[in-house]
mmCIF file of C-alpha atoms and ligand atoms in Angstrom:
data_model
loop_
_atom_site.group_PDB
_atom_site.id
_atom_site.type_symbol
_atom_site.label_atom_id
_atom_site.label_comp_id
_atom_site.label_asym_id
_atom_site.label_seq_id
_atom_site.Cartn_x
_atom_site.Cartn_y
_atom_site.Cartn_z
ATOM 1 C CA MET A 1 0.000 0.000 0.000
ATOM 2 C CA GLY A 2 1.083 3.599 -0.474
ATOM 3 C CA GLY A 3 3.008 3.145 -3.761
ATOM 4 C CA ARG A 4 2.103 4.647 -7.095
ATOM 5 C CA ARG A 5 -1.354 3.692 -8.330
ATOM 6 C CA ALA A 6 -1.965 2.070 -11.699
ATOM 7 C CA PHE A 7 -5.208 1.051 -13.393
ATOM 8 C CA ILE A 8 -5.163 -1.730 -16.001
ATOM 9 C CA THR A 9 -8.037 -2.641 -18.306
ATOM 10 C CA GLY A 10 -7.807 -6.132 -19.810
ATOM 11 C CA VAL A 11 -6.082 -7.381 -16.661
ATOM 12 C CA THR A 12 -7.423 -10.939 -17.120
ATOM 13 C CA GLY A 13 -5.767 -11.210 -20.557
ATOM 14 C CA GLN A 14 -2.262 -12.228 -21.538
ATOM 15 C CA ASP A 15 -0.611 -8.794 -21.338
ATOM 16 C CA GLY A 16 -2.732 -7.470 -18.455
ATOM 17 C CA SER A 17 -1.695 -10.315 -16.184
ATOM 18 C CA TYR A 18 2.038 -9.924 -16.950
ATOM 19 C CA LEU A 19 1.780 -6.152 -16.521
ATOM 20 C CA ALA A 20 0.030 -6.540 -13.155
ATOM 21 C CA GLU A 21 2.893 -8.812 -12.016
ATOM 22 C CA LEU A 22 5.505 -6.299 -13.206
ATOM 23 C CA LEU A 23 3.861 -3.290 -11.540
ATOM 24 C CA LEU A 24 3.273 -5.114 -8.249
ATOM 25 C CA LYS A 25 6.965 -6.087 -8.224
ATOM 26 C CA LYS A 26 7.812 -2.406 -8.690
ATOM 27 C CA GLY A 27 5.720 -1.515 -5.639
ATOM 28 C CA TYR A 28 2.637 -0.118 -7.379
ATOM 29 C CA GLU A 29 -0.837 -0.462 -6.003
ATOM 30 C CA VAL A 30 -2.620 -2.111 -8.939
ATOM 31 C CA PHE A 31 -6.295 -1.903 -9.887
ATOM 32 C CA GLY A 32 -7.685 -4.067 -12.678
ATOM 33 C CA LEU A 33 -10.961 -3.774 -14.560
ATOM 34 C CA VAL A 34 -12.824 -7.091 -14.743
ATOM 35 C CA ARG A 35 -16.058 -7.592 -16.684
ATOM 36 C CA ARG A 36 -18.815 -9.902 -15.617
ATOM 37 C CA LEU A 37 -18.726 -13.314 -17.346
ATOM 38 C CA SER A 38 -20.949 -16.334 -16.694
ATOM 39 C CA SER A 39 -17.803 -18.308 -15.817
ATOM 40 C CA PRO A 40 -15.083 -16.210 -14.173
ATOM 41 C CA ASN A 41 -11.861 -16.083 -16.165
ATOM 42 C CA MET A 42 -9.146 -15.467 -13.591
ATOM 43 C CA SER A 43 -6.688 -18.227 -14.565
ATOM 44 C CA ASN A 44 -3.969 -15.764 -15.656
ATOM 45 C CA LEU A 45 -4.172 -13.935 -12.327
ATOM 46 C CA GLN A 46 -3.193 -16.775 -9.997
ATOM 47 C CA THR A 47 0.111 -15.115 -9.054
ATOM 48 C CA VAL A 48 -1.448 -11.727 -8.247
ATOM 49 C CA ARG A 49 -4.927 -12.507 -6.866
ATOM 50 C CA GLU A 50 -4.020 -11.551 -3.293
ATOM 51 C CA GLU A 51 -2.584 -8.134 -4.130
ATOM 52 C CA LEU A 52 -4.616 -7.034 -7.142
ATOM 53 C CA HIS A 53 -7.671 -4.832 -6.553
ATOM 54 C CA THR A 54 -10.363 -5.787 -9.054
ATOM 55 C CA LEU A 55 -13.032 -3.329 -10.140
ATOM 56 C CA ASP A 56 -16.216 -4.210 -12.058
ATOM 57 C CA GLY A 57 -16.644 -2.636 -15.461
ATOM 58 C CA ASP A 58 -16.858 -2.991 -19.201
ATOM 59 C CA LEU A 59 -15.456 -0.863 -22.040
ATOM 60 C CA THR A 60 -18.961 -0.678 -23.522
ATOM 61 C CA ASP A 61 -20.372 0.909 -20.333
ATOM 62 C CA GLN A 62 -19.398 4.557 -19.732
ATOM 63 C CA SER A 63 -20.645 4.837 -16.159
ATOM 64 C CA SER A 64 -18.735 1.737 -15.042
ATOM 65 C CA LEU A 65 -15.509 3.203 -16.464
ATOM 66 C CA SER A 66 -16.047 6.583 -14.810
ATOM 67 C CA HIS A 67 -16.759 4.866 -11.509
ATOM 68 C CA ALA A 68 -13.734 2.538 -11.752
ATOM 69 C CA VAL A 69 -11.339 5.376 -12.632
ATOM 70 C CA LYS A 70 -12.648 7.396 -9.698
ATOM 71 C CA LEU A 71 -12.176 4.473 -7.288
ATOM 72 C CA ALA A 72 -8.698 3.605 -8.564
ATOM 73 C CA ASP A 73 -7.610 7.266 -8.696
ATOM 74 C CA PRO A 74 -4.481 6.220 -10.671
ATOM 75 C CA GLU A 75 -1.380 8.078 -11.845
ATOM 76 C CA GLU A 76 -1.029 5.636 -14.750
ATOM 77 C CA VAL A 77 -3.726 3.993 -16.888
ATOM 78 C CA TYR A 78 -2.920 1.081 -19.216
ATOM 79 C CA ASN A 79 -5.755 0.404 -21.672
ATOM 80 C CA LEU A 80 -5.196 -3.206 -22.729
ATOM 81 C CA ALA A 81 -8.823 -4.345 -22.985
ATOM 82 C CA ALA A 82 -10.042 -5.183 -26.473
ATOM 83 C CA GLN A 83 -11.825 -7.725 -28.603
ATOM 84 C CA SER A 84 -8.339 -8.723 -29.714
ATOM 85 C CA PHE A 85 -8.854 -11.680 -32.063
ATOM 86 C CA VAL A 86 -8.658 -10.591 -35.718
ATOM 87 C CA ALA A 87 -10.726 -13.515 -37.064
ATOM 88 C CA THR A 88 -13.611 -12.742 -34.675
ATOM 89 C CA SER A 89 -13.568 -9.123 -35.793
ATOM 90 C CA PHE A 90 -14.851 -10.320 -39.190
ATOM 91 C CA SER A 91 -17.760 -12.235 -37.615
ATOM 92 C CA GLN A 92 -18.471 -9.611 -34.894
ATOM 93 C CA PRO A 93 -17.437 -6.309 -36.497
ATOM 94 C CA VAL A 94 -19.854 -4.048 -34.609
ATOM 95 C CA LEU A 95 -18.914 -5.467 -31.201
ATOM 96 C CA THR A 96 -15.234 -5.129 -32.114
ATOM 97 C CA GLY A 97 -15.780 -1.478 -33.048
ATOM 98 C CA GLU A 98 -17.694 -0.854 -29.805
ATOM 99 C CA ILE A 99 -14.990 -2.342 -27.569
ATOM 100 C CA THR A 100 -11.696 -1.922 -29.428
ATOM 101 C CA GLY A 101 -12.556 1.441 -31.022
ATOM 102 C CA LEU A 102 -15.226 3.418 -29.143
ATOM 103 C CA GLY A 103 -14.281 1.819 -25.806
ATOM 104 C CA VAL A 104 -11.061 3.838 -25.911
ATOM 105 C CA ILE A 105 -12.910 7.155 -26.215
ATOM 106 C CA ARG A 106 -15.121 6.140 -23.290
ATOM 107 C CA LEU A 107 -12.066 5.464 -21.135
ATOM 108 C CA LEU A 108 -10.320 8.664 -22.293
ATOM 109 C CA GLU A 109 -13.434 10.651 -21.321
ATOM 110 C CA ALA A 110 -13.531 8.985 -17.895
ATOM 111 C CA VAL A 111 -9.848 9.825 -17.318
ATOM 112 C CA ARG A 112 -10.119 13.387 -18.665
ATOM 113 C CA ALA A 113 -13.050 14.142 -16.362
ATOM 114 C CA HIS A 114 -11.371 12.613 -13.311
ATOM 115 C CA ASN A 115 -7.798 13.900 -13.644
ATOM 116 C CA PRO A 116 -6.233 15.182 -16.891
ATOM 117 C CA SER A 117 -2.685 14.676 -15.595
ATOM 118 C CA VAL A 118 -3.006 10.857 -15.602
ATOM 119 C CA LYS A 119 -0.513 9.146 -17.934
ATOM 120 C CA PHE A 120 -2.378 6.941 -20.405
ATOM 121 C CA TYR A 121 -1.027 3.983 -22.412
ATOM 122 C CA GLN A 122 -3.016 2.717 -25.397
ATOM 123 C CA ALA A 123 -2.420 -0.813 -26.700
ATOM 124 C CA SER A 124 -2.079 0.000 -30.381
ATOM 125 C CA SER A 125 -1.201 -2.720 -32.847
ATOM 126 C CA SER A 126 0.950 -3.578 -35.840
ATOM 127 C CA GLU A 127 -2.323 -4.775 -37.411
ATOM 128 C CA MET A 128 -2.832 -1.065 -38.214
ATOM 129 C CA PHE A 129 -0.069 -1.369 -40.869
ATOM 130 C CA GLY A 130 -2.039 -4.216 -42.506
ATOM 131 C CA HIS A 131 -1.276 -4.081 -46.221
ATOM 132 C CA ILE A 132 2.223 -2.836 -45.574
ATOM 133 C CA ALA A 133 3.573 0.266 -47.276
ATOM 134 C CA GLN A 134 7.204 -0.311 -46.280
ATOM 135 C CA GLU A 135 9.434 -2.951 -44.719
ATOM 136 C CA PRO A 136 10.242 -2.898 -41.832
ATOM 137 C CA GLN A 137 7.441 -0.803 -40.309
ATOM 138 C CA ASP A 138 8.159 2.017 -37.864
ATOM 139 C CA GLU A 139 6.325 4.965 -36.262
ATOM 140 C CA THR A 140 6.204 6.821 -39.602
ATOM 141 C CA THR A 141 4.748 3.971 -41.710
ATOM 142 C CA PRO A 142 1.234 4.742 -43.054
ATOM 143 C CA PHE A 143 -1.673 2.608 -41.844
ATOM 144 C CA HIS A 144 -3.730 0.359 -44.136
ATOM 145 C CA PRO A 145 -5.774 -1.916 -41.847
ATOM 146 C CA ARG A 146 -7.125 -5.196 -43.277
ATOM 147 C CA SER A 147 -9.738 -6.210 -40.691
ATOM 148 C CA PRO A 148 -12.496 -4.631 -38.583
ATOM 149 C CA TYR A 149 -10.072 -5.112 -35.672
ATOM 150 C CA GLY A 150 -7.342 -3.167 -37.476
ATOM 151 C CA VAL A 151 -9.825 -0.439 -38.409
ATOM 152 C CA ALA A 152 -10.954 -0.131 -34.774
ATOM 153 C CA LYS A 153 -7.322 0.083 -33.590
ATOM 154 C CA VAL A 154 -6.603 2.862 -36.116
ATOM 155 C CA TYR A 155 -9.622 4.776 -34.782
ATOM 156 C CA ALA A 156 -8.385 4.277 -31.211
ATOM 157 C CA TYR A 157 -4.833 5.313 -32.134
ATOM 158 C CA TRP A 158 -6.030 8.566 -33.697
ATOM 159 C CA ALA A 159 -8.432 9.214 -30.810
ATOM 160 C CA CYS A 160 -5.415 9.076 -28.489
ATOM 161 C CA VAL A 161 -3.318 11.370 -30.691
ATOM 162 C CA ASN A 162 -6.273 13.748 -30.952
ATOM 163 C CA TYR A 163 -6.858 13.902 -27.173
ATOM 164 C CA ARG A 164 -3.139 14.525 -26.720
ATOM 165 C CA GLU A 165 -3.177 17.402 -29.227
ATOM 166 C CA ALA A 166 -6.590 18.835 -28.332
ATOM 167 C CA TYR A 167 -6.399 18.703 -24.535
ATOM 168 C CA GLY A 168 -2.666 18.301 -23.886
ATOM 169 C CA LEU A 169 -3.195 14.954 -22.145
ATOM 170 C CA PRO A 170 -0.112 12.736 -21.582
ATOM 171 C CA ILE A 171 -1.282 9.857 -23.800
ATOM 172 C CA SER A 172 1.101 7.400 -25.483
ATOM 173 C CA ASN A 173 0.617 4.582 -27.993
ATOM 174 C CA GLY A 174 2.647 1.391 -27.979
ATOM 175 C CA ILE A 175 2.429 0.045 -31.534
ATOM 176 C CA LEU A 176 3.251 -3.521 -30.636
ATOM 177 C CA PHE A 177 3.949 -6.399 -32.980
ATOM 178 C CA ASN A 178 2.731 -9.900 -32.103
ATOM 179 C CA HIS A 179 3.827 -11.095 -28.685
ATOM 180 C CA GLU A 180 3.087 -14.488 -27.294
ATOM 181 C CA SER A 181 3.467 -16.646 -24.182
ATOM 182 C CA PRO A 182 1.995 -19.682 -22.445
ATOM 183 C CA ARG A 183 -0.867 -17.310 -21.460
ATOM 184 C CA ARG A 184 -1.778 -16.590 -25.093
ATOM 185 C CA GLY A 185 -5.385 -17.499 -25.970
ATOM 186 C CA LEU A 186 -5.683 -20.944 -27.589
ATOM 187 C CA GLU A 187 -7.213 -19.502 -30.781
ATOM 188 C CA PHE A 188 -4.092 -17.496 -31.771
ATOM 189 C CA VAL A 189 -1.806 -19.325 -34.173
ATOM 190 C CA THR A 190 1.297 -19.693 -31.957
ATOM 191 C CA ARG A 191 -0.638 -21.121 -29.019
ATOM 192 C CA LYS A 192 -2.786 -23.269 -31.305
ATOM 193 C CA ILE A 193 0.484 -24.752 -32.573
ATOM 194 C CA SER A 194 2.210 -25.167 -29.174
ATOM 195 C CA ASP A 195 -0.924 -26.751 -27.694
ATOM 196 C CA GLY A 196 -1.484 -28.925 -30.783
ATOM 197 C CA VAL A 197 2.131 -30.114 -30.953
ATOM 198 C CA ALA A 198 2.099 -30.962 -27.228
ATOM 199 C CA ARG A 199 -1.123 -32.976 -27.706
ATOM 200 C CA ILE A 200 0.428 -34.867 -30.620
ATOM 201 C CA ALA A 201 3.601 -35.557 -28.619
ATOM 202 C CA LEU A 202 1.528 -36.922 -25.726
ATOM 203 C CA GLY A 203 -0.630 -39.115 -27.992
ATOM 204 C CA LYS A 204 -3.775 -37.029 -27.322
ATOM 205 C CA ALA A 205 -4.194 -35.887 -30.954
ATOM 206 C CA ASP A 206 -2.885 -36.781 -34.380
ATOM 207 C CA SER A 207 -2.927 -33.478 -36.260
ATOM 208 C CA ILE A 208 -3.422 -29.707 -36.209
ATOM 209 C CA THR A 209 -5.575 -27.873 -38.776
ATOM 210 C CA LEU A 210 -4.506 -24.362 -39.724
ATOM 211 C CA GLY A 211 -5.052 -21.662 -42.357
ATOM 212 C CA ASN A 212 -2.347 -19.714 -44.214
ATOM 213 C CA LEU A 213 1.054 -21.267 -43.390
ATOM 214 C CA GLU A 214 2.953 -18.604 -45.353
ATOM 215 C CA ALA A 215 1.799 -15.655 -43.185
ATOM 216 C CA ARG A 216 4.841 -13.942 -41.706
ATOM 217 C CA ARG A 217 4.952 -12.283 -38.280
ATOM 218 C CA ASP A 218 7.421 -10.557 -35.967
ATOM 219 C CA TRP A 219 6.830 -12.668 -32.843
ATOM 220 C CA GLY A 220 8.174 -11.637 -29.435
ATOM 221 C CA TYR A 221 7.626 -12.666 -25.814
ATOM 222 C CA ALA A 222 4.812 -10.918 -23.893
ATOM 223 C CA PRO A 223 6.740 -10.256 -20.623
ATOM 224 C CA ASP A 224 9.310 -8.245 -22.643
ATOM 225 C CA TYR A 225 6.507 -6.143 -24.150
ATOM 226 C CA VAL A 226 4.814 -5.194 -20.866
ATOM 227 C CA ASP A 227 8.192 -3.775 -19.818
ATOM 228 C CA LEU A 228 7.980 -1.510 -22.896
ATOM 229 C CA MET A 229 4.510 -0.354 -21.762
ATOM 230 C CA TRP A 230 5.817 0.628 -18.337
ATOM 231 C CA ARG A 231 8.900 2.371 -19.774
ATOM 232 C CA THR A 232 6.638 4.352 -22.118
ATOM 233 C CA LEU A 233 4.760 5.899 -19.195
ATOM 234 C CA GLN A 234 7.975 6.778 -17.322
ATOM 235 C CA GLN A 235 8.883 9.367 -19.976
ATOM 236 C CA SER A 236 8.343 13.030 -19.162
ATOM 237 C CA GLU A 237 6.823 13.564 -22.650
ATOM 238 C CA PRO A 238 4.175 11.297 -24.180
ATOM 239 C CA GLY A 239 4.913 9.618 -27.525
ATOM 240 C CA ASP A 240 4.291 6.652 -29.784
ATOM 241 C CA PHE A 241 6.625 3.650 -29.904
ATOM 242 C CA VAL A 242 6.937 0.532 -32.041
ATOM 243 C CA GLY A 243 7.698 -2.626 -30.046
ATOM 244 C CA ALA A 244 9.085 -5.479 -32.139
ATOM 245 C CA THR A 245 11.991 -7.896 -32.462
ATOM 246 C CA GLY A 246 12.906 -6.823 -36.014
ATOM 247 C CA GLU A 247 12.831 -10.498 -37.103
ATOM 248 C CA ALA A 248 9.999 -12.197 -38.988
ATOM 249 C CA HIS A 249 9.119 -15.875 -39.459
ATOM 250 C CA THR A 250 6.351 -17.753 -41.243
ATOM 251 C CA VAL A 251 3.680 -19.862 -39.555
ATOM 252 C CA ARG A 252 5.382 -22.803 -41.306
ATOM 253 C CA GLU A 253 8.694 -21.952 -39.560
ATOM 254 C CA PHE A 254 6.903 -21.749 -36.212
ATOM 255 C CA LEU A 255 5.440 -25.219 -36.853
ATOM 256 C CA GLN A 256 8.795 -26.662 -37.863
ATOM 257 C CA GLU A 257 10.490 -25.317 -34.731
ATOM 258 C CA ALA A 258 7.649 -26.411 -32.426
ATOM 259 C CA PHE A 259 7.724 -30.018 -33.688
ATOM 260 C CA LYS A 260 11.511 -29.960 -33.306
ATOM 261 C CA VAL A 261 11.210 -28.905 -29.641
ATOM 262 C CA ALA A 262 8.799 -31.831 -29.068
ATOM 263 C CA GLY A 263 11.216 -34.239 -30.805
ATOM 264 C CA ILE A 264 8.776 -35.128 -33.619
ATOM 265 C CA GLU A 265 10.158 -35.782 -37.111
ATOM 266 C CA ASN A 266 8.213 -35.733 -40.400
ATOM 267 C CA TRP A 267 5.969 -32.996 -39.005
ATOM 268 C CA GLU A 268 4.180 -32.314 -42.308
ATOM 269 C CA GLY A 269 2.136 -35.502 -41.817
ATOM 270 C CA HIS A 270 0.616 -33.954 -38.666
ATOM 271 C CA VAL A 271 -0.498 -30.670 -40.254
ATOM 272 C CA LYS A 272 -3.661 -30.105 -42.283
ATOM 273 C CA THR A 273 -4.977 -26.901 -43.786
ATOM 274 C CA ASP A 274 -8.584 -25.766 -44.073
ATOM 275 C CA PRO A 275 -9.659 -22.587 -45.909
ATOM 276 C CA LYS A 276 -12.099 -21.848 -43.073
ATOM 277 C CA PHE A 277 -9.094 -20.497 -41.143
ATOM 278 C CA ASN A 278 -8.206 -18.050 -43.951
ATOM 279 C CA ARG A 279 -9.304 -14.447 -43.456
ATOM 280 C CA PRO A 280 -11.423 -12.421 -45.912
ATOM 281 C CA ALA A 281 -8.438 -10.045 -46.135
ATOM 282 C CA GLU A 282 -5.070 -11.264 -44.900
ATOM 283 C CA VAL A 283 -2.114 -9.394 -43.427
ATOM 284 C CA TYR A 284 0.600 -11.348 -45.211
ATOM 285 C CA ALA A 285 3.729 -10.001 -43.560
ATOM 286 C CA LEU A 286 4.699 -7.775 -40.627
ATOM 287 C CA ARG A 287 8.154 -6.880 -39.354
ATOM 288 C CA GLY A 288 8.863 -3.974 -37.040
ATOM 289 C CA ASN A 289 11.763 -1.613 -36.527
ATOM 290 C CA PRO A 290 12.065 -0.953 -32.757
ATOM 291 C CA ALA A 291 14.954 1.574 -33.081
ATOM 292 C CA LYS A 292 13.008 4.440 -31.462
ATOM 293 C CA ALA A 293 12.041 2.324 -28.424
ATOM 294 C CA LYS A 294 15.683 1.311 -28.045
ATOM 295 C CA ARG A 295 16.953 4.884 -28.364
ATOM 296 C CA VAL A 296 14.374 6.660 -26.190
ATOM 297 C CA LEU A 297 13.177 3.976 -23.774
ATOM 298 C CA GLY A 298 16.328 1.850 -23.590
ATOM 299 C CA TRP A 299 14.069 -1.124 -24.466
ATOM 300 C CA GLU A 300 15.142 -4.300 -26.225
ATOM 301 C CA PRO A 301 13.366 -7.657 -26.425
ATOM 302 C CA LYS A 302 15.318 -10.381 -24.615
ATOM 303 C CA VAL A 303 13.567 -13.500 -25.887
ATOM 304 C CA ARG A 304 14.022 -14.379 -29.565
ATOM 305 C CA PHE A 305 12.085 -16.700 -31.881
ATOM 306 C CA LYS A 306 13.587 -20.114 -31.041
ATOM 307 C CA GLU A 307 13.473 -19.503 -27.307
ATOM 308 C CA LEU A 308 9.876 -18.268 -27.545
ATOM 309 C CA VAL A 309 8.807 -21.456 -29.334
ATOM 310 C CA ARG A 310 10.661 -23.566 -26.757
ATOM 311 C CA ILE A 311 9.011 -21.735 -23.824
ATOM 312 C CA MET A 312 5.529 -22.202 -25.309
ATOM 313 C CA VAL A 313 5.838 -25.856 -26.342
ATOM 314 C CA ARG A 314 7.440 -26.868 -23.041
ATOM 315 C CA ALA A 315 4.739 -25.064 -21.039
ATOM 316 C CA ASP A 316 1.975 -26.860 -22.958
ATOM 317 C CA LEU A 317 3.744 -30.214 -22.643
ATOM 318 C CA GLU A 318 3.975 -29.694 -18.888
ATOM 319 C CA ARG A 319 0.364 -28.532 -18.515
ATOM 320 C CA LEU A 320 -1.082 -31.344 -20.614
ATOM 321 C CA SER A 321 1.055 -34.047 -19.057
ATOM 322 C CA LYS A 322 -0.405 -33.014 -15.677
ATOM 323 C CA GLY A 323 -3.827 -33.652 -17.215
ATOM 324 C CA GLN A 324 -4.935 -30.008 -17.158
ATOM 325 C CA SER A 325 -7.044 -29.368 -20.247
ATOM 326 C CA GLY A 326 -7.753 -25.623 -19.844
ATOM 327 C CA ALA A 327 -5.517 -22.702 -20.855
HETATM 328 P P1 NAP B 1 -6.238 -10.691 -24.650
HETATM 329 O O1 NAP B 1 -5.451 -11.776 -23.973
HETATM 330 O O2 NAP B 1 -7.277 -11.066 -25.648
HETATM 331 O O3 NAP B 1 -6.920 -9.826 -23.489
HETATM 332 C C1 NAP B 1 -7.946 -8.916 -23.773
HETATM 333 C C2 NAP B 1 -8.506 -8.389 -22.481
HETATM 334 O O4 NAP B 1 -9.566 -7.478 -22.787
HETATM 335 C C3 NAP B 1 -9.108 -9.466 -21.562
HETATM 336 O O5 NAP B 1 -8.796 -9.148 -20.231
HETATM 337 C C4 NAP B 1 -10.599 -9.284 -21.784
HETATM 338 O O6 NAP B 1 -11.397 -9.687 -20.708
HETATM 339 C C5 NAP B 1 -10.676 -7.772 -21.938
HETATM 340 N N1 NAP B 1 -11.926 -7.333 -22.555
HETATM 341 C C6 NAP B 1 -12.479 -7.764 -23.716
HETATM 342 N N2 NAP B 1 -13.639 -7.130 -23.932
HETATM 343 C C7 NAP B 1 -13.818 -6.291 -22.899
HETATM 344 C C8 NAP B 1 -14.846 -5.363 -22.552
HETATM 345 N N3 NAP B 1 -15.933 -5.186 -23.313
HETATM 346 N N4 NAP B 1 -14.707 -4.647 -21.418
HETATM 347 C C9 NAP B 1 -13.625 -4.830 -20.611
HETATM 348 N N5 NAP B 1 -12.644 -5.706 -20.866
HETATM 349 C C10 NAP B 1 -12.743 -6.414 -21.995
HETATM 350 O O7 NAP B 1 -5.264 -9.666 -25.362
HETATM 351 P P2 NAP B 1 -3.679 -9.423 -25.166
HETATM 352 O O8 NAP B 1 -2.955 -10.296 -26.116
HETATM 353 O O9 NAP B 1 -3.358 -9.445 -23.735
HETATM 354 O O10 NAP B 1 -3.539 -7.945 -25.736
HETATM 355 C C11 NAP B 1 -3.695 -6.808 -24.899
HETATM 356 C C12 NAP B 1 -4.006 -5.589 -25.746
HETATM 357 O O11 NAP B 1 -2.935 -5.362 -26.662
HETATM 358 C C13 NAP B 1 -5.257 -5.718 -26.603
HETATM 359 O O12 NAP B 1 -5.813 -4.425 -26.707
HETATM 360 C C14 NAP B 1 -4.721 -6.152 -27.958
HETATM 361 O O13 NAP B 1 -5.623 -5.769 -28.978
HETATM 362 C C15 NAP B 1 -3.428 -5.362 -28.005
HETATM 363 N N6 NAP B 1 -2.346 -5.943 -28.799
HETATM 364 C C16 NAP B 1 -1.956 -7.230 -28.577
HETATM 365 C C17 NAP B 1 -0.888 -7.745 -29.290
HETATM 366 C C18 NAP B 1 -0.428 -9.159 -29.065
HETATM 367 O O14 NAP B 1 0.308 -9.671 -29.930
HETATM 368 N N7 NAP B 1 -0.784 -9.798 -27.963
HETATM 369 C C19 NAP B 1 -0.207 -6.937 -30.220
HETATM 370 C C20 NAP B 1 -0.626 -5.613 -30.397
HETATM 371 C C21 NAP B 1 -1.686 -5.118 -29.664
HETATM 372 P P3 NAP B 1 -12.014 -11.181 -20.563
HETATM 373 O O15 NAP B 1 -10.943 -11.996 -19.913
HETATM 374 O O16 NAP B 1 -13.207 -10.956 -19.725
HETATM 375 O O17 NAP B 1 -12.326 -11.663 -21.944
HETATM 376 O O1 G4F B 2 -2.125 -15.525 -34.255
HETATM 377 P P1 G4F B 2 -3.004 -14.706 -35.115
HETATM 378 O O2 G4F B 2 -4.462 -14.933 -34.972
HETATM 379 O O3 G4F B 2 -2.600 -13.196 -34.820
HETATM 380 P P2 G4F B 2 -2.798 -11.834 -35.655
HETATM 381 O O4 G4F B 2 -3.936 -11.924 -36.596
HETATM 382 O O5 G4F B 2 -1.464 -11.480 -36.235
HETATM 383 O O6 G4F B 2 -3.204 -10.818 -34.496
HETATM 384 C C1 G4F B 2 -2.484 -10.750 -33.274
HETATM 385 O O7 G4F B 2 -1.412 -9.851 -33.403
HETATM 386 C C2 G4F B 2 -1.809 -8.473 -33.614
HETATM 387 C C3 G4F B 2 -0.518 -7.659 -33.731
HETATM 388 O O8 G4F B 2 -0.137 -7.599 -35.084
HETATM 389 C C4 G4F B 2 -2.658 -8.030 -32.446
HETATM 390 F F1 G4F B 2 -2.981 -6.726 -32.590
HETATM 391 C C5 G4F B 2 -3.892 -8.884 -32.359
HETATM 392 O O9 G4F B 2 -4.668 -8.493 -31.208
HETATM 393 C C6 G4F B 2 -3.457 -10.330 -32.170
HETATM 394 O O10 G4F B 2 -2.815 -10.426 -30.921
HETATM 395 O O11 G4F B 2 -2.635 -14.926 -36.653
HETATM 396 C C7 G4F B 2 -1.318 -14.748 -37.144
HETATM 397 C C8 G4F B 2 -1.238 -15.210 -38.598
HETATM 398 C C9 G4F B 2 -2.344 -14.659 -39.491
HETATM 399 O O12 G4F B 2 -1.786 -14.252 -40.710
HETATM 400 C C10 G4F B 2 -3.271 -15.835 -39.716
HETATM 401 O O13 G4F B 2 -3.940 -15.822 -40.975
HETATM 402 O O14 G4F B 2 -1.393 -16.628 -38.605
HETATM 403 C C11 G4F B 2 -2.260 -16.978 -39.667
HETATM 404 N N1 G4F B 2 -2.888 -18.280 -39.365
HETATM 405 C C12 G4F B 2 -2.728 -19.405 -40.131
HETATM 406 N N2 G4F B 2 -3.480 -20.392 -39.622
HETATM 407 C C13 G4F B 2 -3.724 -18.554 -38.365
HETATM 408 C C14 G4F B 2 -4.102 -19.892 -38.513
HETATM 409 N N3 G4F B 2 -4.185 -17.801 -37.331
HETATM 410 C C15 G4F B 2 -5.016 -18.370 -36.434
HETATM 411 N N4 G4F B 2 -5.438 -17.645 -35.383
HETATM 412 N N5 G4F B 2 -5.424 -19.681 -36.562
HETATM 413 C C16 G4F B 2 -4.993 -20.483 -37.585
HETATM 414 O O15 G4F B 2 -5.393 -21.653 -37.689
#
């Protein structure tokens, strides 16, 4: 008690849970927004349950956000909540716009009314680059989103820039490239692969079915990226920062490496493809240039591709061999 106060939306998600751990270790008092679900989803918060203050609320409900911000009375706000799965944004585009786009304006309004000096971090995304205009992408690369999710993130990004310019609020965007971990949702491709490969290795499944194996991503490790978020809000001036490894690999390469970690040869026989996993518009390749984050924030990702794959496959092997089926 008595340390700096931070408020995290999306605290039950991958990044929110790692960020809560990081801030608690730094001595912050941490408040996390949790929405009501029919089955509570607190599995990522096992390490912080005792210390974390949870507050009820939802990014689609203005009054709950205003109330939560007032109760938390934070110096730093990290807006990580979103409908974050690109494929679902095609089947639920309006909901995605409500949460991932308009939800940000609702939270900005709650913060502006409560205390305009609060430092605000927005979880912007490399999905905004979409149909890429240059390689690698940095803070100056134009946006061309390819999904309702990407469109909503562009709206949210510009809302943050606009509130910074219009009202002088200390708002920053982290434009983060894909980052993964054993806490990644099972529907995202890296976790679908690490979970699938572990099941095959343990004799619980025979194959994995995927979409586009040639898609290329700049994959990093989530705990490295929450450190970037914190560093961003320690600056005296707000700004926008790309977080990336600078290295890109295909889904096929991720598969190859994951089967290697599990000691399985002839991996192609265990992989099927189904066009139902293809997207109406695909982001074929993303690779970031994190030079500004390195120069200004002193940030560099520690975990690289092969180690990331090893961490994820080993974690799923361990979880499944203990007979735990959930994430
Ligand atoms: P995630 O695991 O999907 O977590 C999303 C969080 O948002 C969950 O806590 C979820 O709560 C919450 N949420 C969803 N709808 C909500 C609503 N209506 N009201 C309040 N909370 C709501 O995502 P992540 O990977 O940690 O990513 C964190 C943020 O960074 C997201 O904004 C994502 O779009 C962005 N981002 C992620 C990456 C990446 O590679 N991971 C890269 C760039 C940007 P429930 O648990 O209740 O569902
Ligand atoms: O793992 P993905 O679903 O992640 P995606 O679409 O890159 O989005 C993630 O990263 C963004 C940052 O750029 C975040 F903003 C966003 O919130 C999310 O965290 O898919 C990665 C690639 C895609 O090209 C997809 O088409 O993998 C390809 N893929 C191939 N087969 C598949 C599959 N993706 C999924 N989810 N499932 C498949 O079976």
